[in-house]
Coordinates of C-alpha atoms in Angstrom, one line a residue:
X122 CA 62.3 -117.6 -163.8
X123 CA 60.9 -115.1 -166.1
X124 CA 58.5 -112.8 -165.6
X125 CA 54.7 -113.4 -165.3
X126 CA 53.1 -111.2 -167.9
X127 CA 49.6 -112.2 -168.2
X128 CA 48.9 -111.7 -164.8
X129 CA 48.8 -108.4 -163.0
X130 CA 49.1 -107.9 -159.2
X131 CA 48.0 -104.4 -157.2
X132 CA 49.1 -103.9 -153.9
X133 CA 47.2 -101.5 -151.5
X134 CA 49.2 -100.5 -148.4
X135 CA 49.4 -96.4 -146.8
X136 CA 52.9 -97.2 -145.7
X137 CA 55.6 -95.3 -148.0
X138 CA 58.6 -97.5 -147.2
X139 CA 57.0 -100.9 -147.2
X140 CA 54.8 -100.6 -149.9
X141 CA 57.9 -99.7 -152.2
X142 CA 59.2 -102.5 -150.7
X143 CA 56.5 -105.2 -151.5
X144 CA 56.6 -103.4 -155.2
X145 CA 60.4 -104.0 -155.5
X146 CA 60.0 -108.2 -154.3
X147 CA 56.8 -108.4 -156.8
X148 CA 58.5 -107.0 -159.8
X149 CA 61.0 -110.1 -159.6
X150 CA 58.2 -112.5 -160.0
X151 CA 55.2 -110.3 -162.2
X152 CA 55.7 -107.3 -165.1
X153 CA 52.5 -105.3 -164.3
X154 CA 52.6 -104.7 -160.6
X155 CA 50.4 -101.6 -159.2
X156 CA 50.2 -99.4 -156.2
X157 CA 47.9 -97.7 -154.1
X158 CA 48.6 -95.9 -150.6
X159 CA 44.7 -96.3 -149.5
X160 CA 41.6 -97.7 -150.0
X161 CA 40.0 -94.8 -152.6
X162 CA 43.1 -94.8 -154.7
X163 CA 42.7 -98.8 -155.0
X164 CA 39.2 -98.6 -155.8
X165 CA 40.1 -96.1 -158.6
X166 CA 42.8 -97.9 -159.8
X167 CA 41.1 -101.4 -159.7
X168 CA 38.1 -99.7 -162.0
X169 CA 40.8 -98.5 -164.4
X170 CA 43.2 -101.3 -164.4
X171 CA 41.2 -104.8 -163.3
X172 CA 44.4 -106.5 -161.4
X173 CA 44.2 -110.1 -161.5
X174 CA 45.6 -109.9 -158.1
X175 CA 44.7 -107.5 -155.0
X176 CA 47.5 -107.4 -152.2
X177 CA 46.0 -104.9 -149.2
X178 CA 46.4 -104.1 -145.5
X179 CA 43.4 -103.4 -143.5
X180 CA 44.2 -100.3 -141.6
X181 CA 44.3 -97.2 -144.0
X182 CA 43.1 -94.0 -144.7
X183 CA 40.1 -92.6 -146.2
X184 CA 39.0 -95.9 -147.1
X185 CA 40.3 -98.8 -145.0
X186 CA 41.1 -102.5 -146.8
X187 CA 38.0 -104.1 -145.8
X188 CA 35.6 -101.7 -146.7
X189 CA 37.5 -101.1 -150.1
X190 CA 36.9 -105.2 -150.5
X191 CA 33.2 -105.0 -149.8
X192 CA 32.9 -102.3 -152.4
X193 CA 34.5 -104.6 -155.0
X194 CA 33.0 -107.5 -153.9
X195 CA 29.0 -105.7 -155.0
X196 CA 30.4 -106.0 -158.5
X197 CA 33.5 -108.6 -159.0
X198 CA 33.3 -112.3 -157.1
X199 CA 36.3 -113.9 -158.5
X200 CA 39.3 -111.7 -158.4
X201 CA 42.0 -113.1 -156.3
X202 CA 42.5 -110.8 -152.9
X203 CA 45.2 -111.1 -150.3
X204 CA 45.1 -109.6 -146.7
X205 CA 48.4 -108.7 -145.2
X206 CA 47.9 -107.0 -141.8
X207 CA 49.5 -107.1 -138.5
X208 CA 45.9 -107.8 -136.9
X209 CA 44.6 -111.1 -136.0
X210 CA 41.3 -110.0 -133.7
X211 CA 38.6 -112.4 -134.4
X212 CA 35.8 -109.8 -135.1
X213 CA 38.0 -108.4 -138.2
X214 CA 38.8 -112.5 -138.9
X215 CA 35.1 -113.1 -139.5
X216 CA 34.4 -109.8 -141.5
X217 CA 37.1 -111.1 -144.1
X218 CA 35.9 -114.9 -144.1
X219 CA 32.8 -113.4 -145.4
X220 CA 34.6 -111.2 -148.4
X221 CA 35.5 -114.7 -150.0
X222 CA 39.6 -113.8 -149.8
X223 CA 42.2 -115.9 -151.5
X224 CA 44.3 -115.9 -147.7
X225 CA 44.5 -113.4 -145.1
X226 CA 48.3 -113.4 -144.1
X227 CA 49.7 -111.9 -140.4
X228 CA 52.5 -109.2 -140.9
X229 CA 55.5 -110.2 -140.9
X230 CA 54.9 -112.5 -143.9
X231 CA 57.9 -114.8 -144.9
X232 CA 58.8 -113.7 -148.5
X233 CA 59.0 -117.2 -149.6
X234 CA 55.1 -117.6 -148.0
X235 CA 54.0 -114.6 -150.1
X236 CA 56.0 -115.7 -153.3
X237 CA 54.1 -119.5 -153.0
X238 CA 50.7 -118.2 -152.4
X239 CA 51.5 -115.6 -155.3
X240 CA 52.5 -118.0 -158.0
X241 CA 49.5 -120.6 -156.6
X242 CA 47.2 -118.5 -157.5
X243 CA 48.8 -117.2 -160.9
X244 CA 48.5 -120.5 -162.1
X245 CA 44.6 -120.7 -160.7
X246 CA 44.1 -117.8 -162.3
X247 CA 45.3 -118.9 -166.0
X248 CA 43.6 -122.3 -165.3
X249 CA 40.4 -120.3 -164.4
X250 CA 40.3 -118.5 -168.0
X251 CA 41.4 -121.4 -170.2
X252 CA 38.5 -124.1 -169.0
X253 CA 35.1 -124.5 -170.2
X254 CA 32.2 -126.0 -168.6
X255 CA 30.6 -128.7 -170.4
X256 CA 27.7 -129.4 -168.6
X257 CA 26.8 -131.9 -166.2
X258 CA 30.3 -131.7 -164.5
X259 CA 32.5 -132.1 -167.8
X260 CA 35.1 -129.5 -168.1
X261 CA 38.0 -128.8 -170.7
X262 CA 41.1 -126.8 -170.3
X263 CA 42.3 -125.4 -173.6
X264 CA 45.8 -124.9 -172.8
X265 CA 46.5 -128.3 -171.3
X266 CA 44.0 -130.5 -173.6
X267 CA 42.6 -132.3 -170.5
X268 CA 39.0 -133.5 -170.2
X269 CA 37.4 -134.0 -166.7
X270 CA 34.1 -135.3 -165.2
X271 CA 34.2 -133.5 -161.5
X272 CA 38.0 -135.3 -160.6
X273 CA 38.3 -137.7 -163.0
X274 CA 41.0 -137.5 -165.8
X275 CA 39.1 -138.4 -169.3
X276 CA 41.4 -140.4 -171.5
X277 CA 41.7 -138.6 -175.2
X278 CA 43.6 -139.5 -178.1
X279 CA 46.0 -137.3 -179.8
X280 CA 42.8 -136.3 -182.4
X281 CA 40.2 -136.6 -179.9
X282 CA 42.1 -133.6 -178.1
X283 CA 43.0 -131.5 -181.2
X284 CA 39.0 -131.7 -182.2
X285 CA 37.8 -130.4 -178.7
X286 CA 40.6 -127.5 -178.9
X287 CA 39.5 -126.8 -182.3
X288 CA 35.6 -126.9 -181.4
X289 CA 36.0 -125.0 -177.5
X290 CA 38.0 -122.2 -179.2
X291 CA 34.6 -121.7 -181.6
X292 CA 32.7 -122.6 -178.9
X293 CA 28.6 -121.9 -179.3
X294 CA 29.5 -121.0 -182.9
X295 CA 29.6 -123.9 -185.6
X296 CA 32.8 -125.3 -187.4
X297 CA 32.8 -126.2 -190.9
X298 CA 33.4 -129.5 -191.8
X299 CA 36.1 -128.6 -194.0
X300 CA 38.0 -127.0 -191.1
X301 CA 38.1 -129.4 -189.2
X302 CA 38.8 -132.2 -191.5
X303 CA 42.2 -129.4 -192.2
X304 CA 42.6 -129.1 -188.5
X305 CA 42.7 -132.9 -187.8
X306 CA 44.9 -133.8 -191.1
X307 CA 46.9 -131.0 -191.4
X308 CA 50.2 -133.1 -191.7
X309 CA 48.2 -135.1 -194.5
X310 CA 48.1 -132.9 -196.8
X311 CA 47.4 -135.3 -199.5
X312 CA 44.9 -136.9 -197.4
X313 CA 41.5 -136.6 -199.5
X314 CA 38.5 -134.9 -198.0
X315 CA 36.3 -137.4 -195.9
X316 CA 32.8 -136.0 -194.3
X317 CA 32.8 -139.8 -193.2
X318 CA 36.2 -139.4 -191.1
X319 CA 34.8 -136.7 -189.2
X320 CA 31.8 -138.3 -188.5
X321 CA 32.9 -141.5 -186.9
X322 CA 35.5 -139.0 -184.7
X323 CA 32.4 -137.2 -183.6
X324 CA 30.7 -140.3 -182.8
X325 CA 33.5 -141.7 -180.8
X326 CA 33.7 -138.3 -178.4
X327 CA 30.6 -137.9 -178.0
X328 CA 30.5 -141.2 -175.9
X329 CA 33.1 -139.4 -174.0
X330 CA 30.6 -135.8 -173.5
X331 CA 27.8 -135.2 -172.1
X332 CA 24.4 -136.0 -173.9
X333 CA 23.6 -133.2 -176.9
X334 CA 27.3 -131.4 -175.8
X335 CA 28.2 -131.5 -179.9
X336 CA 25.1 -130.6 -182.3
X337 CA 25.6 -131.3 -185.9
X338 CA 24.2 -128.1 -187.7
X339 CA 23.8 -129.4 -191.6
X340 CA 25.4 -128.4 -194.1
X341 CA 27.0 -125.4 -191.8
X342 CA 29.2 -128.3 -189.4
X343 CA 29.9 -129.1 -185.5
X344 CA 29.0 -127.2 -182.2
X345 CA 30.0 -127.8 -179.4
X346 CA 27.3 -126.2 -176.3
X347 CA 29.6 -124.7 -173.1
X348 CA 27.3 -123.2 -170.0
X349 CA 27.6 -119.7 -169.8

């Protein structure tokens, strides 16, 4: 497979020997793959660097991994973190339910575990920045051109989906009527210019949005409204 470029992976752990380990089996599966041999150096390199994903043990020094994920936690809710430790007591258990983790793994961790929870959440994690919420539980993903309500697949045509791409990648800024008419007929090139064929598109998605989602801003073109 090739390499994952778009996501980057730190891994936190004081020992030597199996960090450079962990390092080695990442950099088959991700290009940007980080290191830190305690908790301060993580901190420090997760305020430079922003990993998509943090790999850490619990026990090391100066800074052990759960208080290093408390610390990030005060300012950063969604980055993905993994716990790999070789404890399972139930008091440190319940101090890492509470840090909102992506898994908390028991050392010795198969590499094929650790390779299917890493590409999992790769694939959350590209998911995560290509959809926009709609309001009232309409989503769109960009990259795939699918429309939900909560878990319910939203049937699109062909222009349908090219016209909500086109309006989500402007979204909260308006679209000319003239680019999207280009947008929508660009293998008609003769095709004349029609404000009418863009309205009666509009029309029909709007039935499939919720209420006020597309504003028509006159003589300036279409909006579509995402939450922030």
């Amino acid at each position: 497979m090739a390499l994952i470029n778009d996501v980057s992976v730190l891994i936190a752990e004081d020992e030597k020997e199996l960090r450079e380990h962990v390092v080695e089996y990442l950099q088959l599966f991700f290009e940007t793959v980080y290191t830190a041999s305690n908790g301060e150096e993580a901190i420090d390199v997760y305020l430079k660097k922003r990993p998509d994903i943090i790999i850490t043990d619990i026990n090391m020094p100066e800074l052990d991994g759960l208080s290093m994920i408390e610390r990030i936690r005060k300012v950063d809710s969604t980055t993905k973190i993994v716990v790999l430790s070789a404890h399972s007591e139930q008091e440190k258990l319940f101090k890492a339910i509470k840090l909102n983790l992506a898994e908390y793994l028991t050392k010795p961790v198969e590499s094929a575990r650790l390779k299917e929870l890493l590409l999992k959440l790769a694939d959350e994690i590209r998911n995560r920045d290509h959809i926009l919420r709609l309001g009232s539980g309409y989503s769109f993903n960009t990259m795939s051109g699918v429309l939900m309500l909560h878990n319910e697949n939203i049937k699109l045509t062909p222009r349908e989906v090219r016209l909500l791409e086109l309006l989500c990648k402007s979204a909260n800024h308006s679209v000319s009527n003239e680019k999207i008419f280009r947008v929508l007929y660009e293998e008609q090139a003769d095709k004349k210019f029609s404000v009418n064929a863009i309205t009666s598109l509009i029309k029909r998605i709007r039935t499939k949005l919720p209420e006020n989602c597309i504003s028509n801003h006159y003589g300036m073109g279409y909006m579509i409204h995402t939450e922030t």
